Every structure is written in structure tokens, then in C-alpha cells.
Coordinates of C-alpha atoms in Angstrom, one line a residue:
Chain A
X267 CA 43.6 93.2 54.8
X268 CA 45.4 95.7 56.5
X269 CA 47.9 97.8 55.1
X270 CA 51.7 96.4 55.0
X271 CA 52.9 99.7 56.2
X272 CA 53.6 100.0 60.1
X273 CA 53.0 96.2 60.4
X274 CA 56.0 93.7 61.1
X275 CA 57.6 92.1 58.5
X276 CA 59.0 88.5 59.7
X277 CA 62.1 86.7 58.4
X278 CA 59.4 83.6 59.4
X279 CA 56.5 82.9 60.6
X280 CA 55.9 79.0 61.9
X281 CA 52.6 78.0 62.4
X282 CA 52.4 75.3 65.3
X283 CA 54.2 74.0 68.1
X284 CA 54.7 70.9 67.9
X285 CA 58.7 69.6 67.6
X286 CA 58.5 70.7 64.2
X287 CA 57.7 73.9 65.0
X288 CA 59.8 74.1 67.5
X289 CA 62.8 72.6 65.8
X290 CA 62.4 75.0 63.1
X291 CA 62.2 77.9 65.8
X292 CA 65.4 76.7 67.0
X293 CA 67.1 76.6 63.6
X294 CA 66.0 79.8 62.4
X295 CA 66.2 82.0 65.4
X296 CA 70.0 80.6 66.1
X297 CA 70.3 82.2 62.0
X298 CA 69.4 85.4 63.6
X299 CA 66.4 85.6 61.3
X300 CA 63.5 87.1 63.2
X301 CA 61.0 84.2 64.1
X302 CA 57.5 84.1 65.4
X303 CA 55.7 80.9 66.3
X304 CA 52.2 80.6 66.3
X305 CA 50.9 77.8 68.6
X306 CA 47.0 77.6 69.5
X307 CA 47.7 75.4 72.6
X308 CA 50.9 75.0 74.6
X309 CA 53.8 74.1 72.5
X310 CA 54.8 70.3 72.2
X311 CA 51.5 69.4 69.8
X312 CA 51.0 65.5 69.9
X313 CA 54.2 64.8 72.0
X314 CA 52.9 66.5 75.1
X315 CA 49.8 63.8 75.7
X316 CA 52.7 61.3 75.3
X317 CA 53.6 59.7 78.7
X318 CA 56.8 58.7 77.8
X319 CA 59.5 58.4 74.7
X320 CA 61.5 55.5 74.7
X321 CA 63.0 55.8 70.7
X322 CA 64.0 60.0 70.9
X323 CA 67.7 59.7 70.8
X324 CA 69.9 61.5 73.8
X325 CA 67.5 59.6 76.7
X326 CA 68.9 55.9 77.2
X327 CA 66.2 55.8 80.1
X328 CA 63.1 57.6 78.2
X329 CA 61.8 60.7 78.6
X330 CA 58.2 61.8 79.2
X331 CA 56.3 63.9 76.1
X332 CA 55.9 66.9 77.9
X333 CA 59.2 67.5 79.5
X334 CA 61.3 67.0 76.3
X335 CA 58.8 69.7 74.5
X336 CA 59.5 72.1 77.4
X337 CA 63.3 71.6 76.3
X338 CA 62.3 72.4 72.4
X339 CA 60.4 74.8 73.8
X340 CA 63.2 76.5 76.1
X341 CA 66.0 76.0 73.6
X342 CA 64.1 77.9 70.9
X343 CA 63.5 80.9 73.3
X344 CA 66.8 80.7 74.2
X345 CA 67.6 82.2 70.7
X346 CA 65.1 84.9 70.3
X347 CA 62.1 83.2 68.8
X348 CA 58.3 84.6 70.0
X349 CA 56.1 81.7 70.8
X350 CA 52.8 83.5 70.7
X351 CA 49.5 81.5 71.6
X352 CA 47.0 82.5 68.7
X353 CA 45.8 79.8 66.3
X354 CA 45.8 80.2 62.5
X355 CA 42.7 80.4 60.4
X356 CA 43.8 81.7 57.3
X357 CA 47.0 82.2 55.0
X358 CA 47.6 84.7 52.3
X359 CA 50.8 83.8 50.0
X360 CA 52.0 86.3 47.8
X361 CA 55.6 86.5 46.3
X362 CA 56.5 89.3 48.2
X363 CA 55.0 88.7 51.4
X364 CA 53.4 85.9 53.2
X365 CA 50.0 86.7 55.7
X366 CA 48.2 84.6 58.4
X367 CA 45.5 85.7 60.0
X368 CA 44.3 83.9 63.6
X369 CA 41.4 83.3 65.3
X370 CA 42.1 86.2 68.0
X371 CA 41.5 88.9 64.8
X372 CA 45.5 89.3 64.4
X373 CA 47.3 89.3 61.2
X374 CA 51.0 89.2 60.9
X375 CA 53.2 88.9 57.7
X376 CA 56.6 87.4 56.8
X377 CA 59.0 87.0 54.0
X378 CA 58.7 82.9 54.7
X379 CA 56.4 80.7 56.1
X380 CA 56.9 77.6 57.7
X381 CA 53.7 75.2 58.4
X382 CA 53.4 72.4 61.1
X383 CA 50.4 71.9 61.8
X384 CA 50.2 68.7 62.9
X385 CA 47.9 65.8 62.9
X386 CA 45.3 65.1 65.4
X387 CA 43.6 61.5 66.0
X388 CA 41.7 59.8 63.5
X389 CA 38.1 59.6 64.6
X390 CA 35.9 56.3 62.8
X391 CA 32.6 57.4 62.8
X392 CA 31.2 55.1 64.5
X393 CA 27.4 55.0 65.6
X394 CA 27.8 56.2 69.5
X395 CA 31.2 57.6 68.8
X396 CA 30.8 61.3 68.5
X397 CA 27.7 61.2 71.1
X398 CA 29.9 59.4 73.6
X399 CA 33.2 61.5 73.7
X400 CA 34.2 62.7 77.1
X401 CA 31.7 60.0 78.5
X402 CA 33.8 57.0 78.1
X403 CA 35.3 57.6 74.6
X404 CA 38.5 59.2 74.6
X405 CA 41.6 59.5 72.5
X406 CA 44.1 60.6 74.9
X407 CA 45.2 58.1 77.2
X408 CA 47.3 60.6 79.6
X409 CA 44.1 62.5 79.8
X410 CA 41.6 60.4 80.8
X411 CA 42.9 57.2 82.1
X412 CA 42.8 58.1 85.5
X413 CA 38.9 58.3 85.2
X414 CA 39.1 54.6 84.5
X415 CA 40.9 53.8 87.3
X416 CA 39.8 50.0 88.8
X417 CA 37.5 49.8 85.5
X418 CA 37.1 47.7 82.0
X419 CA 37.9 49.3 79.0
X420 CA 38.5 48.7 75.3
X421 CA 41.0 50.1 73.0
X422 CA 40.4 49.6 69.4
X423 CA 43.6 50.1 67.4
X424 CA 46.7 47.3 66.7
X425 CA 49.8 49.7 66.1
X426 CA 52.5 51.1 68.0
X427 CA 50.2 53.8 69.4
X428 CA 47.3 51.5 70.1
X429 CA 49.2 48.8 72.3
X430 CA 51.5 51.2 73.7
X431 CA 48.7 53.2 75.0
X432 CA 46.7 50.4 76.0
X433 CA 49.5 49.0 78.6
X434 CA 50.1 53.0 79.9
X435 CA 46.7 52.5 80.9
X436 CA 46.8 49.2 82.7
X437 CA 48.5 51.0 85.2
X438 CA 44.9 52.8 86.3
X439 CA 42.1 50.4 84.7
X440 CA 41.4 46.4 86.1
X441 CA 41.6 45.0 82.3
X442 CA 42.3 46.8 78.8
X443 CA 40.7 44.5 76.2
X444 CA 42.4 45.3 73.0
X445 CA 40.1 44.4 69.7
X446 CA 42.4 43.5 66.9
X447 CA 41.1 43.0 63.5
X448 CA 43.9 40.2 62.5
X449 CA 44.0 36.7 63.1
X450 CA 45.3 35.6 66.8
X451 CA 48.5 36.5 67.5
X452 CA 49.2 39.5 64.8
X453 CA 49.3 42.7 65.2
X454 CA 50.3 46.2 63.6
X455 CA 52.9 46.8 66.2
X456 CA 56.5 46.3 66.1
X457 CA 57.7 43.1 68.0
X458 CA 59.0 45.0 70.6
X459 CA 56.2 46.7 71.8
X460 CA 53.9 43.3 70.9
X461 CA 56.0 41.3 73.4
X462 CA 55.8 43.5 75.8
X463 CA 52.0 43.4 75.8
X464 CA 51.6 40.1 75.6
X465 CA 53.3 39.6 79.0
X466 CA 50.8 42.2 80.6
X467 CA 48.3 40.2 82.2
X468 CA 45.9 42.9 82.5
X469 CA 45.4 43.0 78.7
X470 CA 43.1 40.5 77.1
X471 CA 42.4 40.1 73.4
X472 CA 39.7 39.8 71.3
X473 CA 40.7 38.8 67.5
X474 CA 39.3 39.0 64.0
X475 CA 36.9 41.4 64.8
X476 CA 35.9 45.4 64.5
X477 CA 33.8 47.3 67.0
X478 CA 30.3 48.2 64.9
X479 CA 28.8 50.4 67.8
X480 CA 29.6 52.1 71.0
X481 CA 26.5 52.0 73.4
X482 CA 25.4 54.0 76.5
X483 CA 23.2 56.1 77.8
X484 CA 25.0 60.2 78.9
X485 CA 28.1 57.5 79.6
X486 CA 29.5 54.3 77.4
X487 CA 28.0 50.7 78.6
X488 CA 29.3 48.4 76.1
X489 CA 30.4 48.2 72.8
X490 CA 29.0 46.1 70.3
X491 CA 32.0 43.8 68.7
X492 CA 31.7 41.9 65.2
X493 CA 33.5 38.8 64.4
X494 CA 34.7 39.8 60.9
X495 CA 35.2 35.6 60.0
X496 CA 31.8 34.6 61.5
X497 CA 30.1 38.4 61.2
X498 CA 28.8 37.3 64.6
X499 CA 28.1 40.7 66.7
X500 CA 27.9 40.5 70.6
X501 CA 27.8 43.3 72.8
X502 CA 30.3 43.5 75.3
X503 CA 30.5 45.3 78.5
X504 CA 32.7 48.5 79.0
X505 CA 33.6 51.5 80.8
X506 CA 35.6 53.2 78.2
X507 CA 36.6 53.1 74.6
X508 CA 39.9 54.4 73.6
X509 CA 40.6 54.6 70.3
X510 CA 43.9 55.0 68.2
X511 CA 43.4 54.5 64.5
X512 CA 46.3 56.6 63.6
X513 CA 46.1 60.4 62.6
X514 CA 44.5 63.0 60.2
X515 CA 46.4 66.3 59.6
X516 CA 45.2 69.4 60.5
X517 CA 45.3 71.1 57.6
X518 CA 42.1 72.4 56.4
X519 CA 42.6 75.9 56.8
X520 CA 45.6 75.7 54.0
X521 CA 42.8 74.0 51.8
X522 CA 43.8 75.5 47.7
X523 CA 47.1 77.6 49.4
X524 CA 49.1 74.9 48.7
X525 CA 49.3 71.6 47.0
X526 CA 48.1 68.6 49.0
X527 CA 47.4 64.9 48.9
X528 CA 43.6 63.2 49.1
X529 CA 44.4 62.6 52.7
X530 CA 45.4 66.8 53.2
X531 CA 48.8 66.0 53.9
X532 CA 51.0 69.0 52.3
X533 CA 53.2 67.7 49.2
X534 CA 56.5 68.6 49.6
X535 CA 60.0 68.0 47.6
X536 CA 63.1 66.7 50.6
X537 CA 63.7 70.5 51.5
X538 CA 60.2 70.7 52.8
X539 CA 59.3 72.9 49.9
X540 CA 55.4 73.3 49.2
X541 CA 53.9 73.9 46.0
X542 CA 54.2 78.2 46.9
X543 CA 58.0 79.8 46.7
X544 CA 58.7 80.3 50.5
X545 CA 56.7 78.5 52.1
X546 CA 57.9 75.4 53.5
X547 CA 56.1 72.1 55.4
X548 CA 57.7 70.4 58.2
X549 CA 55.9 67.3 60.6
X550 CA 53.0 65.5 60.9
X551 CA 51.2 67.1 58.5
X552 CA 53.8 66.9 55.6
X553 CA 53.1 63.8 53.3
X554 CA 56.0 61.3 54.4
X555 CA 57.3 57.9 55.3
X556 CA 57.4 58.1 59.1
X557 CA 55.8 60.4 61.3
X558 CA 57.6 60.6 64.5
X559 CA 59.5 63.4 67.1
X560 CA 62.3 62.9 66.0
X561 CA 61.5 62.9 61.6
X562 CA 59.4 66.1 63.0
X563 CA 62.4 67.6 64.5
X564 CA 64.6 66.6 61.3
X565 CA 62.1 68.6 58.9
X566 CA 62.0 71.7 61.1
X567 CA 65.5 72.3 60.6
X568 CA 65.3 71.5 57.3
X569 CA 62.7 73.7 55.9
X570 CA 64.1 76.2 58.5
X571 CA 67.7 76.3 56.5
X572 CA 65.8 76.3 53.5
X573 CA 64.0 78.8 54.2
X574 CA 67.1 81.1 55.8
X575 CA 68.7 80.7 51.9
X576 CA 65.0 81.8 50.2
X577 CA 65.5 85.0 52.1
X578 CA 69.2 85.3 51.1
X579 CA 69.1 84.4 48.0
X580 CA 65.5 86.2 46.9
X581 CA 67.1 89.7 49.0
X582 CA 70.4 89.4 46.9
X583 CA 69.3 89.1 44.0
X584 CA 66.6 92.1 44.4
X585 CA 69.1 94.2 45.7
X586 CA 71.6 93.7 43.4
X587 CA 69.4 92.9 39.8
X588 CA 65.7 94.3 40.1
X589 CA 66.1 97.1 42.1
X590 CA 69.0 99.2 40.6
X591 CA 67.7 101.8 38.3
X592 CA 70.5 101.1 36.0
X593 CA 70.9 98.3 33.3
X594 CA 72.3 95.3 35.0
X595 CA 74.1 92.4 33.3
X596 CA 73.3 88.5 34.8
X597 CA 75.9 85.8 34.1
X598 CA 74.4 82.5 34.9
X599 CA 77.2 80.3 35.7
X600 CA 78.3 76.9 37.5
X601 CA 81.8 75.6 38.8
X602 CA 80.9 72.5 37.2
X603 CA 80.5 73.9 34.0
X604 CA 84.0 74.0 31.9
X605 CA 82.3 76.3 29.4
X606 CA 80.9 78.8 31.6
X607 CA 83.5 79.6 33.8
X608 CA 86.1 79.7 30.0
X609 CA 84.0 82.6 28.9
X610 CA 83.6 85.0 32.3
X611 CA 87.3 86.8 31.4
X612 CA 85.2 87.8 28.2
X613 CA 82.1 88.9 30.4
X614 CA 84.3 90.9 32.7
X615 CA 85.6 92.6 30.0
X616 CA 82.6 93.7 28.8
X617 CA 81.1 95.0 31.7
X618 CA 84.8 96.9 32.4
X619 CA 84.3 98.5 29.0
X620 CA 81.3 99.3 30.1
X621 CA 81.4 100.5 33.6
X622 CA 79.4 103.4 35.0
X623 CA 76.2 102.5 32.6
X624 CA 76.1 98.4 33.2
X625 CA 76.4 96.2 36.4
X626 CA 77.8 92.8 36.2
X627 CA 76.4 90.4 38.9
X628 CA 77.5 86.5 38.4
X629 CA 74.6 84.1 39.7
X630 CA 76.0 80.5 40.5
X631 CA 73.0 78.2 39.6
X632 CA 74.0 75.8 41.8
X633 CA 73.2 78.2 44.7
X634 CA 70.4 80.1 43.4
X635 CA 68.6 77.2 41.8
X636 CA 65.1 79.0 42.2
X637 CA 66.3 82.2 40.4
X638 CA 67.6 80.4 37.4
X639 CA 64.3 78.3 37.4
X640 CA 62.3 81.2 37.1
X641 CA 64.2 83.0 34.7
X642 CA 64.3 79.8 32.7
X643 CA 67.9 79.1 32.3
X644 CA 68.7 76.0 30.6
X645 CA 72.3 75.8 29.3
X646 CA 75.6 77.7 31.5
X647 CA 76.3 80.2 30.1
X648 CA 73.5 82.5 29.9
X649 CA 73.7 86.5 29.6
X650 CA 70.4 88.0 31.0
X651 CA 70.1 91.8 31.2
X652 CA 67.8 94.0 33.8
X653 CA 66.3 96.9 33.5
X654 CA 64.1 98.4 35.9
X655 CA 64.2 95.0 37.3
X656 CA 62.6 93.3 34.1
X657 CA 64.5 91.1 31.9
X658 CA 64.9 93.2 28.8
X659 CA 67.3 90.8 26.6
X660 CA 68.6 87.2 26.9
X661 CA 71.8 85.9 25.4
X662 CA 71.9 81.6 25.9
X663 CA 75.0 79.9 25.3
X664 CA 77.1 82.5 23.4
X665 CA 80.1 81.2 21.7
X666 CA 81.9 84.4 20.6
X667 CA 82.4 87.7 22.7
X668 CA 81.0 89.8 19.8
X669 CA 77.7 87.8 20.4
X670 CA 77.2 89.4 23.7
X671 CA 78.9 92.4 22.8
X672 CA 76.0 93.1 20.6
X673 CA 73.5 92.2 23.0
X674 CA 75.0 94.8 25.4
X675 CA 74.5 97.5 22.4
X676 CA 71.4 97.0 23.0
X677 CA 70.2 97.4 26.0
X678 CA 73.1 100.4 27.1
X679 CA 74.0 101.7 23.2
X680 CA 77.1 101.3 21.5
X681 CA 80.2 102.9 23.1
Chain B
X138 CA 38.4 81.1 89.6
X139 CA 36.9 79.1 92.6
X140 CA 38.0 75.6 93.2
X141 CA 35.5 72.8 93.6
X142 CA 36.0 69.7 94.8
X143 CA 33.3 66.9 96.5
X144 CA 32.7 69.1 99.4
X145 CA 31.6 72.4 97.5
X146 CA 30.6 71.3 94.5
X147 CA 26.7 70.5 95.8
X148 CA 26.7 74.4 97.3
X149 CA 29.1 76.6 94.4
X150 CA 27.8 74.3 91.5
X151 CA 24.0 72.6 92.0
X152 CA 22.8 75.1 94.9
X153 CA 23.8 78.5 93.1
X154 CA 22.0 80.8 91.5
X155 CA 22.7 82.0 88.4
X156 CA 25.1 80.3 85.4
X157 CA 27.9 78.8 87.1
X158 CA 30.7 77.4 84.1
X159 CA 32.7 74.5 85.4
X160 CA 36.5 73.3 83.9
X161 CA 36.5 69.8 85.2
X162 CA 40.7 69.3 84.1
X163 CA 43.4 67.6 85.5
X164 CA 47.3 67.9 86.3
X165 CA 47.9 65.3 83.6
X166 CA 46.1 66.5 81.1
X167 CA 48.1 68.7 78.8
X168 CA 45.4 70.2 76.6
X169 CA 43.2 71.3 80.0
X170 CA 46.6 73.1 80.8
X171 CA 46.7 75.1 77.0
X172 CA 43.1 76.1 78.0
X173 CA 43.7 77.2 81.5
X174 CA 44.7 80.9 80.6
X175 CA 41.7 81.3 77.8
X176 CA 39.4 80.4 80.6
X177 CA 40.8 82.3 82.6
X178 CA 40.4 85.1 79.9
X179 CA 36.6 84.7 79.8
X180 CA 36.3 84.9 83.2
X181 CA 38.0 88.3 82.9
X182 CA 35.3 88.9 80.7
X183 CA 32.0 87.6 81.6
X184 CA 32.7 86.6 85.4
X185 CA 30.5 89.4 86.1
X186 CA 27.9 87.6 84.2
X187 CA 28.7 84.0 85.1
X188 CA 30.7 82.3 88.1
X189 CA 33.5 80.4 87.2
X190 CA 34.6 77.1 88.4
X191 CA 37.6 74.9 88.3
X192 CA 37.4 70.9 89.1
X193 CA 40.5 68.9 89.5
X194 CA 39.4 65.1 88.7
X195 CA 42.0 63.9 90.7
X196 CA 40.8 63.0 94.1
X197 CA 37.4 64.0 93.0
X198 CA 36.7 61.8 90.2
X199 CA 33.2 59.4 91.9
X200 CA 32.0 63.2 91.4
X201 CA 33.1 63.6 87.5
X202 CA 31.9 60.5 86.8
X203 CA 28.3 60.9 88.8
X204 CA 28.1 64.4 86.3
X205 CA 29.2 62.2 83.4
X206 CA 32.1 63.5 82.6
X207 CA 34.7 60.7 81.5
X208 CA 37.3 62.7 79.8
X209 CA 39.0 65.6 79.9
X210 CA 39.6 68.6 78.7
X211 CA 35.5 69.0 79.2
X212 CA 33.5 72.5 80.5
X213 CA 30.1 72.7 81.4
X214 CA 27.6 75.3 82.4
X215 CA 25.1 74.5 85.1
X216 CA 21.7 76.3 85.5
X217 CA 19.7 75.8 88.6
X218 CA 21.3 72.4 89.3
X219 CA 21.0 70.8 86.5
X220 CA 23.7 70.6 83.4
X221 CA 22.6 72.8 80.7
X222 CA 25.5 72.5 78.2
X223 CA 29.3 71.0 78.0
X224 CA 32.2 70.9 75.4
X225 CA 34.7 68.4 75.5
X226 CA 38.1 67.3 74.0
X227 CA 38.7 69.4 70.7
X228 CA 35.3 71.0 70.7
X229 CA 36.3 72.6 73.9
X230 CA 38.5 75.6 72.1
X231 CA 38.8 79.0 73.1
X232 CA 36.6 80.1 70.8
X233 CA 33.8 77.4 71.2
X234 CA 33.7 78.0 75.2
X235 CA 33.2 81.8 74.2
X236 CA 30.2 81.0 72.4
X237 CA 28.8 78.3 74.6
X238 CA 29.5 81.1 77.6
X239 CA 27.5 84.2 75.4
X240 CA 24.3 81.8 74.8
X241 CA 23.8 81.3 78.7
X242 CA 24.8 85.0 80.3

């Protein structure tokens, strides 16, 4: 690893593009924290092989994919954030300081990071599948539809995506034959989009069934199509196979650096808090209800702000308790608790008696929640003393001012 | 880079001699866009080596299909005529064109 010294230290690094990424960029570079994003493509991830978004608020008319990520993109610049095309390989999570390292040899470091990595298509594994990709199989409709232009094709897939996708490209191909595992009539997607489709006379149906095998020769032929009632299997003639079977996140590389599901989507709490202190998930690749722009875009400023009061509240409290040479006295306190803020006239007094060889610094839990987690604080309130940033002597729940009078003795001597 | 199309392809591409790398991309597709610059990287780097080409689909896409290429972002390398090795969709990376370009120069 290289050495710290001479390289820049980040207020936050944000790994991926996507509107996440982007979103978080925005938040965190308007904080005036500095902000690098790290983006192996162009920014706008999965959004920018979207034709068109009819459901991101602000666009009564839509707005195509790729345009609306040019505005994320834009808008983040606009505040100072580095968008810097490298892609991430590796992460290195310490307390102190947080390190990527990318597939161009750089390494950079900063005091937070925030992942979106994304999600990429699901692939199925299916005999022909892998052999056959860029030769009729594809998984981005915007990319490859105008190859199929005047041809048959199949899309396997039933959700949003799936039909969606399938009537963007009846615009190019002669009939999209969509192969639905449910009975007639039922599918994945949400009535709007289903009515839509079935209106589209150049999409045809074929129901109860799975496709078992893509065939061809350097370039797909058919597919071979099982009905899952009858398990009859007949091949069927194609040009192309697109598939949309949902999405996998892209989060190998941050395989034991943080805590993840059995699908590798990152665990986090609702401020997009991983398992490590400071490092934040945000996106597709976070574990989560609904995976759209616009819950993307909602994260990114969340675990952007959370991330802005890590940094204040982890600087403060190092600057003020761990790094002064001097003893320093910690009242954990809380506005909503009666007995706390009835005994901090006795605190100040102390400290005042005291002054020149101990520092008072009150710590609201409330707004340092980590810090009084780690220390372990329990009940309000709490006297903790510093020394040489250590905690050399606790004092929980004191009742009487002597209590704490004594515990002062101790660490600074009596006066 | 020098741009092929139906015309030139048979004389740049099957005809030439020496490796000759071929981005078949399009205008609509966003990840042949992302690659553009780290193609145009390698050429920096190894176009002494290797001629690079770029193929736009659109208008051109009888040819994509006839060198079976159905999907996009895909890059091949030709040698004397004849396809000698190709990456497509995700494979196709930065890093994985590098190493496909290094085995054939």
C-alpha cells in the first residue's frame, strides 16, 4: 500500500455512477465536503440503456435514460465533485481511513466511503446462452434492437422490464414473442404496462412454458421452448433472444469488507449504513424493497448526509476528546433526559474548579449516537474521562456531586 | 481510428495485412460510448502494432450481421481475413480488450 503521506485524503469517495452515485455526489459536494466519484463506464449505470422513464417524477411527458443521467451528472459537477473514469477492484476500510484501489493501478483514500455499485442483468445459464451472446442473445434492448430490425425475436422475462423492453423493441423487429411461465393471461408486470402490451399487435405470447435451450450455429436459430404443464419441448424459430430475468449486484469485489446477503446485496440499516463505521451503501446494490431511479436517487442523499455527520461528528470529537494532551472530562447527556441535563450545573462546576488541568466537552447522544455506542454508554448521565485520548475512568449515573468529584481526583489529583 | 463501413470494410478489414481490431458500436448504445475513449487509449498504445477500426452498425448492419455480430458493444481482431478473436457485451472491458489486443501484436 502506499504511504498516506503526500496522498489525498477525501471527505468521500463514491464508487459508481449510477443515480446513486450521482445523487450522493450531488448531496455531498453541495456540503462542501471534497468528493470523488469513481465510475468505470460513463456515469448513469443501468438508467443510461433505458430508452425512456415514464415514473421519474419532474417529466409529466417522460424522459429518456440517458439524458436525465447527463442532468445528475451535470448537477453534481456543478458543485465540485470529480467524476473520474477508473473502476474499483479493491477496498481497504480502516477506522481512520478508507482505500480503493482500481483497475488502472490508482489508489485513493477517504475519511467515508459511499458504494453504488449497481446491479447488472441476471444471466440463466442456459445451454447456448453464454456461447450465443452478441450473436442474437442480448440483454440490452437500446443496444441491440436495431440489429433485429424486420426480424423474430424472443424475450424471456414477464416483469416490468421484460414487457417494457419487449414493446421498445417492436418498434425495429416484425414480432417479439414474449415466453411467460404463468398461465394465459398473467404476468409479473404491473397492469399498466400489461395493458399496454396486450394492445401491441406485434407481440405474440407463448404461456406456461420456460425456454430450456438457445440453439445456433456463430448466430441464434431457434430456441427450444418447454411447456412446463405438458413438459412438451418444441423448438421454435428465432433471430434473437433477449432476456430480462431481473438483476444481480455487482458486488463481488466488497466480498468479506462488509456484511452482505446470500444474493451479495450490501445490508444496510435506513441511513444506508453498512456493517463498517463510514462506509455507507446506496442503490441497486443495497438489500431493499424497490430498486428504481428514483429509491437510487433517495439513498444517495441519504448515505450522503450520513456520511457528512460521520465526518463531523468523528473530527469533533477527536479534536476536542482524543487528541488534547490534557485530561479531558465527557458528559454524555440528552435533552430528553430530565436527569441529565438536573445534574450539568454540578458538572460545570467541577470542571470550573478545575480549569487549566481538565476540559469539559458535553456529548448530546442523540447527535453523536455512534460515539456513545462505542464508548458503551447506557444510562444519561455518564462522566467519561480522556487522557491521551484513552478512556482512563468512567462514572455512570452519578447521584451525588461528590461521586464525580472523586472520580475527577483521580484522574487530575486533588486540588 | 479509421471508419469502416460496407464500402471499406472488404479492403481496411479482410484485405489488410497485419492485425486489424474492429469496434463494431452504435450511437444508441451507451456502453459502446463508455468504451470509446479506452479504445481509443490502446490505439495510442499499440496502433503501431495493430490498425484500429471503428464500425457504426447503423446503416451498415447486413455487414454486422454477415460477420456475426448481433449485439453490441462487441470488438474483434481480424487476421488475414478471417476473425481471429472478439469480446462482447461485459467481457468487452478495458482491461479484457488490452489483453485480447497483447496476444495478437
Amino acid at each position: 500500500m502506499a504511504a498516506s503521506t503526500g496522498m489525498r485524503m477525501y471527505d468521500v469517495i463514491i464508487v459508481g455512477a449510477g443515480p446513486a452515485g450521482l445523487c450522493a455526489a450531488l448531496y455531498s459536494s453541495r456540503s462542501r465536503l471534497s468528493t470523488l466519484v469513481l465510475e468505470k463506464a460513463r456515469p448513469g449505470g443501468q438508467a443510461s440503456t433505458t430508452e425512456w422513464l415514464e415514473n421519474y417524477p419532474g417529466f409529466p411527458k417522460g424522459v429518456k435514460g440517458p439524458e436525465l443521467m447527463e442532468f445528475f451528472a451535470a448537477q453534481a459537477r456543478e458543485f465540485g465533485a470529480e467524476i473520474v473514469k477508473d473502476e474499483v477492484v479493491s477496498v481497504h476500510f480502516s477506522p481512520e481511513r478508507k482505500a480503493v484501489r482500481t483497475a488502472k493501478g490508482g489508489e485513493y483514500a477517504a475519511k467515508t466511503v459511499v458504494l453504488c455499485p449497481g446491479a447488472e442483468p441476471r444471466t440463466l445459464g442456459l445451454p447456448g446462452e453464454r456461447e450465443l451472446r452478441g450473436k442474437g442473445v442480448s440483454y440490452c434492448a437500446t443496444c441491440d434492437g436495431d440489429f433485429f430490425t424486420d426480424l423474430d425475436i424472443v424475450v424471456i422475462g414477464n416483469g416490468d422490464a421484460a414487457v417494457e423492453e419487449g414493446m421498445y423493441l417492436t418498434r425495429f423487429v416484425e414480432s417479439a414473442t414474449i415466453i411467460v411461465v404463468h398461465d394465459e393471461g398473467v404476468l409479473d408486470a404491473t397492469a399498466i404496462i400489461r395493458d399496454r402490451a396486450f394492445k401491441n399487435s406485434k407481440i405474440k405470447w407463448i404461456w406456461n412454458s420456460v425456454v430450456d435451450e438457445i440453439c445456433g450455429d456463430g448466430i441464434v436459430k431457434s430456441v427450444i421452448i418447454r411447456n412446463i404443464k405438458t413438459n412438451e419441448r418444441t423448438e421454435f424459430e428465432t433471430n434473437g433472444v433477449f432476456i430480462f430475468v431481473g438483476t444481480v449486484p455487482k458486488t463481488d469485489f466488497l466480498r468479506g469488507a462488509v456484511e452482505m446477503d446470500e444474493r451479495g446485496y450490501v445490508a444496510t440499516n435506513e441511513r444506508m449504513e453498512t456493517s463498517v463505521d463510514g462506509v455507507y451503501c446506496a442503490g441497486d446494490a443495497r438489500a431493499k424493497y424497490l430498486h428504481q431511479v428514483i429509491t437510487a436517487a433517495a439513498d444517495g442523499a441519504i448515505a450522503a448526509v450520513a456520511a457528512e455527520k460521520y465526518i463531523h461528528e468523528e473530527e469533533g470529537f477527536r479534536e476536542m476528546v482524543l487528541e488534547p494532551a490534557s485530561p479531558v472530562m465527557v458528559c454524555f447527556w440528552s435533552p430528553a433526559s430530565r436527569e441529565s441535563l438536573d445534574f450539568m450545573a454540578s458538572v460545570e462546576r467541577i470542571a470550573e474548579a478545575r480549569a487549566g488541568a481538565l476540559v469539559l466537552v458535553k456529548i448530546d447522544v442523540y447527535r453523536n449516537r455512534r460515539i456513545a455506542g462505542r464508548y458503551g454508554i447506557k444510562s444519561l448521565p455518564t462522566l467519561a474521562f480522556f487522557r491521551g485520548g484513552q478512556i482512563v475512568h468512567k462514572v455512570e449515573w452519578p447521584t451525588t456531586e461528590e461521586e464525580v468529584v472523586a472520580a475527577a481526583e483521580k484522574v487530575v489529583g486533588r486540588r | 481510428m479509421i471508419q469502416v463501413d460496407k464500402v471499406n470494410f472488404e479492403e481496411e478489414v479482410l484485405q489488410a495485412e497485419g492485425p486489424v481490431l474492429v469496434d463494431f458500436w452504435s450511437p444508441n448504445c451507451e456502453p459502446c460510448m463508455a468504451l470509446l475513449p479506452d479504445i481509443e487509449a490502446l490505439e495510442k498504445k499499440y496502433g503501431d502494432r495493430i490498425k484500429f477500426c471503428k464500425l457504426n452498425v447503423v446503416g451498415n448492419r447486413r455487414l454486422a450481421i454477415s460477420q456475426k455480430v448481433l449485439g453490441l458493444p462487441t470488438i474483434c481482431i481480424y487476421k488475414n481475413g478471417e476473425k481471429a478473436a472478439g469480446l462482447t457485451g461485459e467481457e468487452a472491458s478495458a482491461v479484457g480488450i488490452e489483453a485480447m489486443v497483447r496476444e495478437h501484436v
